[in-house]
XYZ file of C-alpha atoms in Angstrom:
518
model
C 44.612 20.679 12.013
C 41.980 17.695 10.399
C 38.610 17.826 10.841
C 36.576 14.560 11.511
C 34.600 13.600 9.422
C 30.487 14.203 10.939
C 28.706 10.684 11.205
C 25.863 10.084 10.446
C 22.783 10.163 12.670
C 21.295 7.113 10.513
C 24.053 5.587 10.185
C 25.082 5.665 13.091
C 22.705 3.923 14.661
C 22.470 1.892 11.452
C 26.543 0.506 12.231
C 25.774 0.415 16.746
C 23.240 -2.585 15.316
C 25.549 -4.551 13.657
C 24.957 -2.752 9.206
C 27.282 -1.781 7.903
C 26.618 1.490 5.081
C 26.494 -0.292 2.219
C 23.513 1.481 0.299
C 23.860 5.191 -1.263
C 22.503 7.398 1.957
C 21.493 10.927 -0.085
C 17.757 10.703 0.291
C 16.231 14.207 1.542
C 13.002 13.564 5.000
C 11.482 15.431 1.576
C 12.542 12.912 -1.054
C 11.652 10.705 1.146
C 8.011 11.534 1.673
C 7.351 12.196 -1.415
C 7.768 8.405 -2.365
C 5.945 6.868 1.348
C 3.366 9.274 -0.361
C 3.690 7.743 -3.536
C 3.492 4.281 -1.918
C -0.121 5.456 0.156
C -1.059 7.586 -3.371
C -4.719 9.956 -2.861
C -6.685 8.084 -6.030
C -4.832 4.725 -5.672
C -7.000 2.881 -2.722
C -10.175 4.706 -3.239
C -11.103 4.770 -6.973
C -10.761 0.682 -7.590
C -12.870 0.378 -4.503
C -15.195 3.803 -4.180
C -18.311 2.155 -6.796
C -18.584 -1.357 -4.795
C -17.956 0.721 -0.884
C -21.237 2.398 -2.185
C -23.382 0.716 -3.368
C -23.341 -1.515 -0.303
C -24.588 0.671 2.172
C -24.848 4.317 0.859
C -23.025 7.503 0.600
C -23.069 8.008 4.093
C -21.558 5.131 5.860
C -18.284 5.768 3.363
C -18.064 8.905 4.551
C -17.398 9.173 7.602
C -16.169 5.545 6.936
C -13.144 7.448 6.302
C -13.178 9.581 9.229
C -13.359 6.397 11.235
C -10.881 4.363 9.485
C -8.084 7.068 9.720
C -9.104 8.400 13.576
C -7.620 4.417 14.782
C -4.615 4.674 11.749
C -2.819 6.988 13.033
C -2.617 5.197 17.030
C -0.557 2.840 14.159
C 1.702 5.303 11.989
C 2.348 6.719 15.846
C 3.053 3.231 16.802
C 5.662 2.250 13.727
C 6.942 5.885 14.635
C 8.130 4.855 17.309
C 9.510 1.572 16.782
C 11.198 3.283 13.457
C 13.404 6.527 14.872
C 14.864 3.266 16.886
C 14.782 0.340 14.025
C 15.955 2.574 11.020
C 18.195 -0.005 9.069
C 15.682 -1.442 5.727
C 14.996 -4.072 6.775
C 12.314 -2.957 8.671
C 8.938 -4.495 10.101
C 10.671 -7.758 10.004
C 14.079 -6.845 11.642
C 11.809 -4.741 14.419
C 10.279 -7.916 15.375
C 13.168 -9.719 15.550
C 14.946 -6.982 18.518
C 11.207 -6.792 20.421
C 11.048 -9.941 20.759
C 13.755 -11.210 21.954
C 16.349 -14.135 21.501
C 13.781 -16.610 22.434
C 10.916 -15.922 20.077
C 13.446 -13.005 17.780
C 12.746 -15.823 14.991
C 10.290 -16.615 14.983
C 8.719 -12.780 14.882
C 10.785 -11.671 12.132
C 9.807 -14.762 10.085
C 5.786 -14.058 9.743
C 7.292 -10.650 10.197
C 8.877 -10.796 6.533
C 7.553 -12.909 5.408
C 4.169 -11.235 5.414
C 5.384 -8.206 4.583
C 6.982 -9.718 1.029
C 3.367 -11.152 0.415
C 1.686 -7.376 1.258
C 4.418 -5.621 -0.939
C 3.971 -7.889 -3.978
C 0.823 -8.827 -3.914
C 0.681 -4.400 -3.729
C 2.203 -3.869 -6.916
C -0.329 -6.567 -8.676
C -3.271 -3.700 -6.501
C -1.501 -1.080 -8.331
C -1.498 -3.016 -11.837
C -4.498 -4.254 -12.048
C -6.824 -1.015 -10.452
C -3.595 1.357 -13.115
C -4.796 -1.366 -16.246
C -8.617 -0.393 -15.382
C -8.324 2.836 -14.898
C -5.958 2.996 -19.335
C -9.554 1.167 -19.695
C -11.933 3.013 -19.186
C -10.177 6.083 -20.832
C -9.468 4.348 -23.949
C -13.167 3.400 -23.896
C -14.079 7.239 -23.544
C -11.748 7.876 -26.355
C -13.048 5.610 -28.598
C -16.574 6.493 -29.139
C -17.730 5.390 -24.936
C -19.631 1.935 -24.152
C -23.079 3.657 -26.231
C -21.308 4.768 -28.765
C -19.491 1.499 -30.006
C -16.004 2.127 -28.392
C -13.624 -0.848 -28.238
C -13.445 -2.822 -24.571
C -10.593 -4.154 -23.506
C -10.889 -7.616 -23.254
C -9.041 -9.863 -20.700
C -6.092 -10.894 -23.244
C -5.429 -7.129 -23.604
C -5.904 -6.088 -20.382
C -3.939 -8.598 -18.445
C -1.342 -7.278 -21.643
C -1.386 -4.450 -20.137
C -1.820 -6.270 -16.465
C 1.690 -6.446 -17.398
C 3.150 -4.624 -19.516
C 3.725 -1.691 -16.010
C 5.044 -4.051 -13.999
C 8.052 -4.334 -15.833
C 8.001 -0.517 -16.968
C 8.032 -0.007 -13.212
C 10.725 -3.264 -12.691
C 13.049 -1.760 -15.539
C 12.766 1.988 -13.872
C 13.830 0.624 -10.478
C 16.815 -1.520 -12.945
C 18.201 2.259 -12.929
C 19.661 4.200 -10.082
C 17.961 5.479 -7.114
C 18.396 9.087 -7.781
C 15.662 8.978 -11.169
C 13.105 6.593 -8.731
C 13.969 9.271 -6.521
C 13.460 11.854 -9.359
C 9.886 10.168 -10.825
C 8.146 10.231 -6.602
C 8.689 13.557 -6.679
C 7.262 14.215 -9.789
C 3.781 12.136 -7.920
C 3.851 14.220 -4.835
C 3.584 17.190 -6.677
C 1.141 15.010 -10.075
C -1.650 13.456 -6.793
C -1.056 16.467 -4.434
C -1.475 19.934 -8.014
C -4.107 16.783 -9.411
C -6.082 15.881 -6.453
C -6.827 20.220 -5.562
C -7.737 20.410 -9.603
C -10.023 17.122 -8.940
C -11.362 17.583 -5.985
C -12.314 22.380 -6.684
C -13.389 21.121 -10.193
C -15.595 18.346 -10.013
C -17.921 19.712 -8.202
C -18.167 23.196 -10.219
C -18.629 20.757 -13.407
C -21.574 18.878 -12.065
C -24.667 20.331 -13.727
C -25.325 19.164 -10.158
C -24.735 17.751 -6.824
C -26.657 16.573 -4.108
C -27.045 18.445 -0.991
C -24.751 17.801 2.398
C -28.037 15.351 3.791
C -28.101 12.877 1.410
C -23.416 12.653 1.408
C -22.974 12.236 4.722
C -26.978 10.963 6.156
C -28.001 9.020 3.330
C -27.984 5.356 3.476
C -29.154 3.077 1.295
C -27.817 -0.791 1.198
C -27.794 -2.959 -2.503
C -29.207 -5.361 -0.881
C -30.233 -5.834 -4.997
C -26.687 -6.151 -6.649
C -24.619 -7.503 -3.390
C -26.861 -10.278 -1.939
C -26.184 -8.148 2.006
C -29.549 -8.231 3.330
C -27.793 -7.370 7.504
C -27.415 -2.992 7.375
C -23.925 -4.054 10.393
C -22.748 -6.427 7.123
C -23.156 -4.255 5.222
C -21.224 -1.035 7.215
C -18.215 -3.081 7.713
C -17.615 -3.584 4.039
C -18.381 -0.286 2.976
C -15.737 0.849 4.977
C -13.039 -1.863 3.314
C -11.726 1.077 0.237
C -10.748 3.324 3.594
C -8.554 0.356 5.343
C -7.194 -0.768 1.270
C -6.098 3.214 1.430
C -4.776 3.801 4.165
C -1.967 2.476 4.729
C 2.043 2.019 3.241
C 3.632 4.662 4.657
C 5.416 2.696 6.005
C 7.442 2.571 2.735
C 9.658 5.609 4.723
C 11.165 2.853 7.207
C 12.189 1.250 4.133
C 14.402 4.068 3.020
C 15.601 3.805 5.645
C 19.405 3.324 4.649
C 18.788 5.505 2.381
C 17.685 9.000 3.880
C 19.826 11.950 5.739
C 19.121 11.373 9.383
C 17.001 8.880 9.209
C 15.796 8.396 12.745
C 14.452 11.512 12.672
C 12.561 12.287 9.159
C 11.432 8.683 8.888
C 8.870 9.282 11.534
C 8.130 12.740 10.203
C 7.848 11.036 6.935
C 5.156 8.072 8.146
C 3.031 10.625 10.707
C 3.333 13.426 7.243
C 1.797 10.235 4.850
C -0.867 9.736 6.497
C -1.507 13.817 7.435
C -1.428 13.875 3.700
C -3.261 11.401 2.663
C -5.593 11.701 6.115
C -7.321 15.024 4.657
C -6.842 14.601 0.102
C -8.401 11.195 0.942
C -11.614 12.650 2.431
C -11.786 15.000 0.283
C -11.475 13.447 -3.046
C -14.755 11.534 -1.577
C -16.209 14.375 -0.661
C -16.477 15.034 -4.461
C -16.285 12.369 -5.931
C -20.191 11.988 -3.713
C -21.772 15.081 -4.115
C -20.867 15.239 -7.926
C -23.047 11.935 -7.773
C -25.530 12.716 -10.793
C -27.991 9.867 -11.476
C -27.107 7.006 -8.004
C -28.556 3.387 -9.584
C -27.462 4.506 -13.269
C -22.942 4.229 -12.134
C -23.375 0.827 -11.733
C -26.119 0.526 -15.229
C -23.832 -1.815 -17.452
C -24.645 -0.482 -20.531
C -23.548 3.181 -19.351
C -21.068 5.227 -20.831
C -17.927 2.540 -18.926
C -20.349 -0.829 -19.121
C -20.665 -0.061 -15.812
C -17.507 -0.803 -14.955
C -15.501 1.968 -13.186
C -17.868 4.664 -11.671
C -15.520 6.739 -10.837
C -14.692 6.476 -14.640
C -19.023 7.197 -14.904
C -18.325 10.541 -12.397
C -16.374 11.825 -13.853
C -17.499 11.496 -17.443
C -21.281 12.315 -16.769
C -20.289 15.886 -15.276
C -18.037 16.528 -18.393
C -19.944 15.611 -20.986
C -23.428 17.117 -18.896
C -21.922 20.484 -18.417
C -19.680 19.971 -22.258
C -21.187 17.558 -23.881
C -17.723 15.714 -24.738
C -15.834 13.570 -22.285
C -12.728 15.161 -23.194
C -12.711 16.541 -19.711
C -13.186 13.173 -17.833
C -10.741 11.716 -19.266
C -7.982 14.475 -19.050
C -8.843 13.260 -14.957
C -9.003 9.907 -15.783
C -5.266 10.337 -17.621
C -4.254 12.361 -13.575
C -5.939 9.732 -11.977
C -3.354 7.271 -13.993
C -0.565 8.544 -13.138
C -1.621 7.701 -9.870
C -1.144 4.638 -9.834
C 2.294 4.433 -12.012
C 3.345 6.097 -9.890
C 2.527 3.655 -6.918
C 3.317 0.392 -8.314
C 6.980 2.091 -8.950
C 7.252 2.905 -5.438
C 5.446 -0.663 -4.061
C 7.941 -2.179 -5.619
C 10.535 -0.076 -4.329
C 9.669 -1.048 -1.876
C 8.968 -4.756 -2.113
C 12.769 -4.667 -3.664
C 14.537 -3.269 -0.644
C 12.057 -5.980 1.938
C 13.004 -8.854 -0.750
C 16.891 -7.702 -0.529
C 16.995 -7.334 2.804
C 15.539 -10.725 4.043
C 17.470 -11.626 1.655
C 20.646 -10.574 2.754
C 19.654 -12.410 6.199
C 19.997 -15.730 4.075
C 15.644 -16.068 4.724
C 14.568 -17.104 1.593
C 15.318 -19.061 -1.271
C 18.836 -18.443 -3.116
C 19.256 -15.650 -1.042
C 22.810 -15.419 -3.484
C 21.491 -14.096 -5.958
C 18.397 -12.126 -4.528
C 20.691 -10.473 -2.046
C 23.254 -9.686 -5.332
C 23.593 -5.379 -4.950
C 23.498 -4.000 -8.678
C 28.139 -2.676 -9.384
C 26.380 0.156 -10.935
C 23.749 1.306 -10.264
C 23.316 0.386 -6.135
C 19.984 -0.290 -6.219
C 18.793 -5.609 -5.067
C 17.947 -5.433 -8.915
C 17.898 -9.190 -8.944
C 14.937 -8.416 -5.768
C 13.265 -6.613 -8.773
C 12.430 -8.548 -10.563
C 11.950 -11.613 -8.907
C 8.903 -9.446 -6.901
C 8.085 -8.193 -10.387
C 8.072 -12.125 -11.947
C 5.563 -12.724 -8.717
C 2.915 -10.197 -10.041
C 2.918 -11.364 -13.363
C 2.105 -15.451 -12.779
C -0.601 -13.552 -9.841
C -1.815 -11.672 -12.391
C -2.094 -15.191 -14.466
C -5.523 -15.775 -13.624
C -7.216 -12.622 -14.537
C -8.054 -14.699 -18.364
C -10.513 -16.107 -15.870
C -12.015 -15.409 -12.697
C -13.404 -12.163 -12.172
C -12.814 -11.362 -8.346
C -9.035 -12.192 -8.764
C -9.026 -7.932 -7.857
C -10.670 -8.697 -4.641
C -8.163 -11.622 -3.969
C -5.007 -9.600 -5.130
C -6.097 -6.405 -2.950
C -6.856 -8.389 0.279
C -3.856 -10.433 0.284
C -1.827 -7.266 -0.184
C -3.720 -5.230 2.101
C -3.679 -8.471 5.655
C -0.179 -8.716 4.422
C 1.410 -5.640 4.318
C -0.979 -4.654 7.908
C -0.880 -7.850 8.790
C 3.136 -7.054 9.393
C 3.118 -3.970 11.122
C 1.068 -6.151 14.648
C 4.048 -8.190 15.437
C 6.155 -5.550 15.827
C 3.376 -3.362 17.457
C 3.185 -6.093 19.911
C 6.225 -6.929 20.287
C 6.675 -3.658 21.915
C 3.801 -3.063 23.463
C 4.951 -6.752 24.927
C 9.092 -5.972 26.021
C 10.149 -5.016 28.988
C 10.437 -1.443 28.692
C 14.024 -1.604 29.884
C 14.504 -3.359 27.354
C 13.982 -0.895 24.908
C 16.489 1.511 23.337
C 14.664 4.617 22.022
C 15.151 7.705 19.629
C 14.320 10.616 19.167
C 10.451 10.124 18.429
C 9.610 8.365 21.964
C 6.642 8.368 23.310
C 7.427 7.193 26.568
C 4.491 5.342 29.006
C 2.093 6.175 25.912
C 3.549 3.998 24.174
C 2.009 0.381 25.237
C -2.017 1.775 25.411
C -1.931 3.724 21.420
C 0.172 -0.541 20.895
C -2.230 -1.737 22.267
C -4.801 -0.002 19.338
C -3.073 0.023 17.071
C -2.639 -3.453 16.980
C -6.406 -4.935 18.733
C -7.052 -2.854 15.167
C -5.286 -4.531 12.818
C -6.399 -8.203 13.508
C -10.017 -6.554 12.630
C -8.686 -4.943 9.621
C -7.383 -8.736 8.913
C -9.953 -9.888 9.389
C -12.779 -8.228 7.891
C -10.768 -8.592 4.258
C -10.989 -12.381 4.118
C -15.107 -11.685 4.626
C -17.090 -12.768 1.368
C -17.975 -9.231 -0.563
C -21.176 -10.840 -2.622
C -23.523 -13.594 -1.943
C -24.853 -15.675 -3.128
C -21.384 -17.039 -2.458
C -19.977 -18.762 -6.234
C -17.212 -20.004 -8.049
C -17.149 -16.571 -10.104
C -17.922 -14.429 -6.351
C -15.407 -16.297 -3.758
C -13.493 -14.040 -1.816
C -10.193 -16.024 -2.542
C -7.910 -14.142 -0.482
C -8.232 -16.958 2.164
C -7.035 -19.729 0.093
C -3.887 -17.984 -1.259
C -3.986 -16.715 1.825
C -3.641 -20.199 3.475
C -1.472 -21.854 1.197
C 1.358 -18.986 1.586
C 1.985 -19.164 4.640
C 0.768 -23.104 5.291
C 3.965 -23.399 2.873
C 5.567 -21.223 4.997
C 4.856 -21.800 8.485
C 5.406 -26.045 6.857
C 9.600 -24.443 5.738
C 9.906 -23.169 9.576
C 8.809 -25.959 11.541
C 11.107 -28.367 9.261
C 14.092 -26.535 8.583
C 14.587 -23.013 8.826
C 14.249 -22.742 12.399
C 17.285 -24.911 12.370
C 19.589 -21.556 11.103
C 16.646 -19.166 10.446
C 18.239 -16.904 12.982
C 16.313 -13.398 11.822
C 18.747 -10.407 11.057
C 21.981 -11.127 10.520
C 24.828 -8.238 11.527
C 27.006 -7.995 8.532
C 29.543 -5.776 10.747
C 31.972 -7.842 13.739
C 33.606 -5.825 15.756
C 30.908 -2.451 17.219
C 31.074 0.879 18.604
C 28.778 1.112 20.864
C 26.188 -0.951 22.515
C 23.736 -2.189 21.049
């Protein structure tokens, strides 16, 4: 007697939604969690913004800001986990938006969400490449003698070359089979958990002196001389940016649901587990850095050993040089941090390519026929990978002239990425409950209040990343995020009004005969 083949629950739900299984469904929960965690990453959000956020209002605002942001992030994650359980597709956010908003508003909601998500992810590759290059810059400087000892501080041209090199490496690796990427992301999980534990425990122990608990948890100090900001409330708002920038990216698990076994269950688990892990380790990392500060003002001195360009690198240098009179330990720990940027950029490239592929599959990108092609051998959207890498390189070119380019890239990344979360969450909040087909993870009556808090928090987050970060506002200190985002969204909306609304209907089914309720 022949045995009937058991269909994966995620694949079954995918078929019900109108899509056939095209990508390899071989990723386990652990591998999906590894990629999701790698996209969030322990170090990549905190490290580049730690110094500026600490400068705005001192340690207490930074430390407690993480707790506040974590609290509201859970609302967003829980709301998204419920939707992911119902719609386990690679298109994820924009697919969710289309179905949740209904036939009238679905196409427009899907269009907005897809482009916000695409912009956020592609700029996200840029943030990883920039911050990873900045960390490598500090490593090279300390290896060659420090800023005071004639060390090599990479000029703008070399900085841009490293930025481009990292982007190309990530694209190259993503061109190969998914197993290679999943394996590297598996390494990333251990790298960050073990490396993070080492840094969190070792750094305060190595530092010759540590700050008092009252300094870390209660000390408030304005950096008005450097930032030009005199309002305490405004300074506190800006000090929260490091936490808001760090605590997103958990939707990566949703992008991989067509490749994950039991995605209707494992997708939500991966989302919430990523938030839980990064919440604990992130706060521990912030505390370890803050307790280990030797001289608060010296961190920002342009004549210090790291040229005043990287507060975290200076904290590590002060700790190890003060104890052992050399920078070897600081270089090792910086390399661990740099590895986090490398793995994070690799994961974000994976997610960005999946979103561009899914949108191209639904004919929502110019020349969609090119970007939706799957590599015949490796079964990955290789053309979409190289499109994302090319755009990332283009947005990095202003590094040659503009000082605040990282602020703009970071802001656009966060607004696009987190803003994309808002569309399906809002649609879920206002839709009729009878029209929602829940998956295994279902909130019931708690869904609407959780979605409301999540939506309002996302609106606040997007707003603060448009604010000026340094006063007085000049051409060199201006936050170009509103301009960059305005141009991108303006063109996208113009395209919608003039043409796309006539033919874009949201996700396009590729199964004609469905078995089951859609």
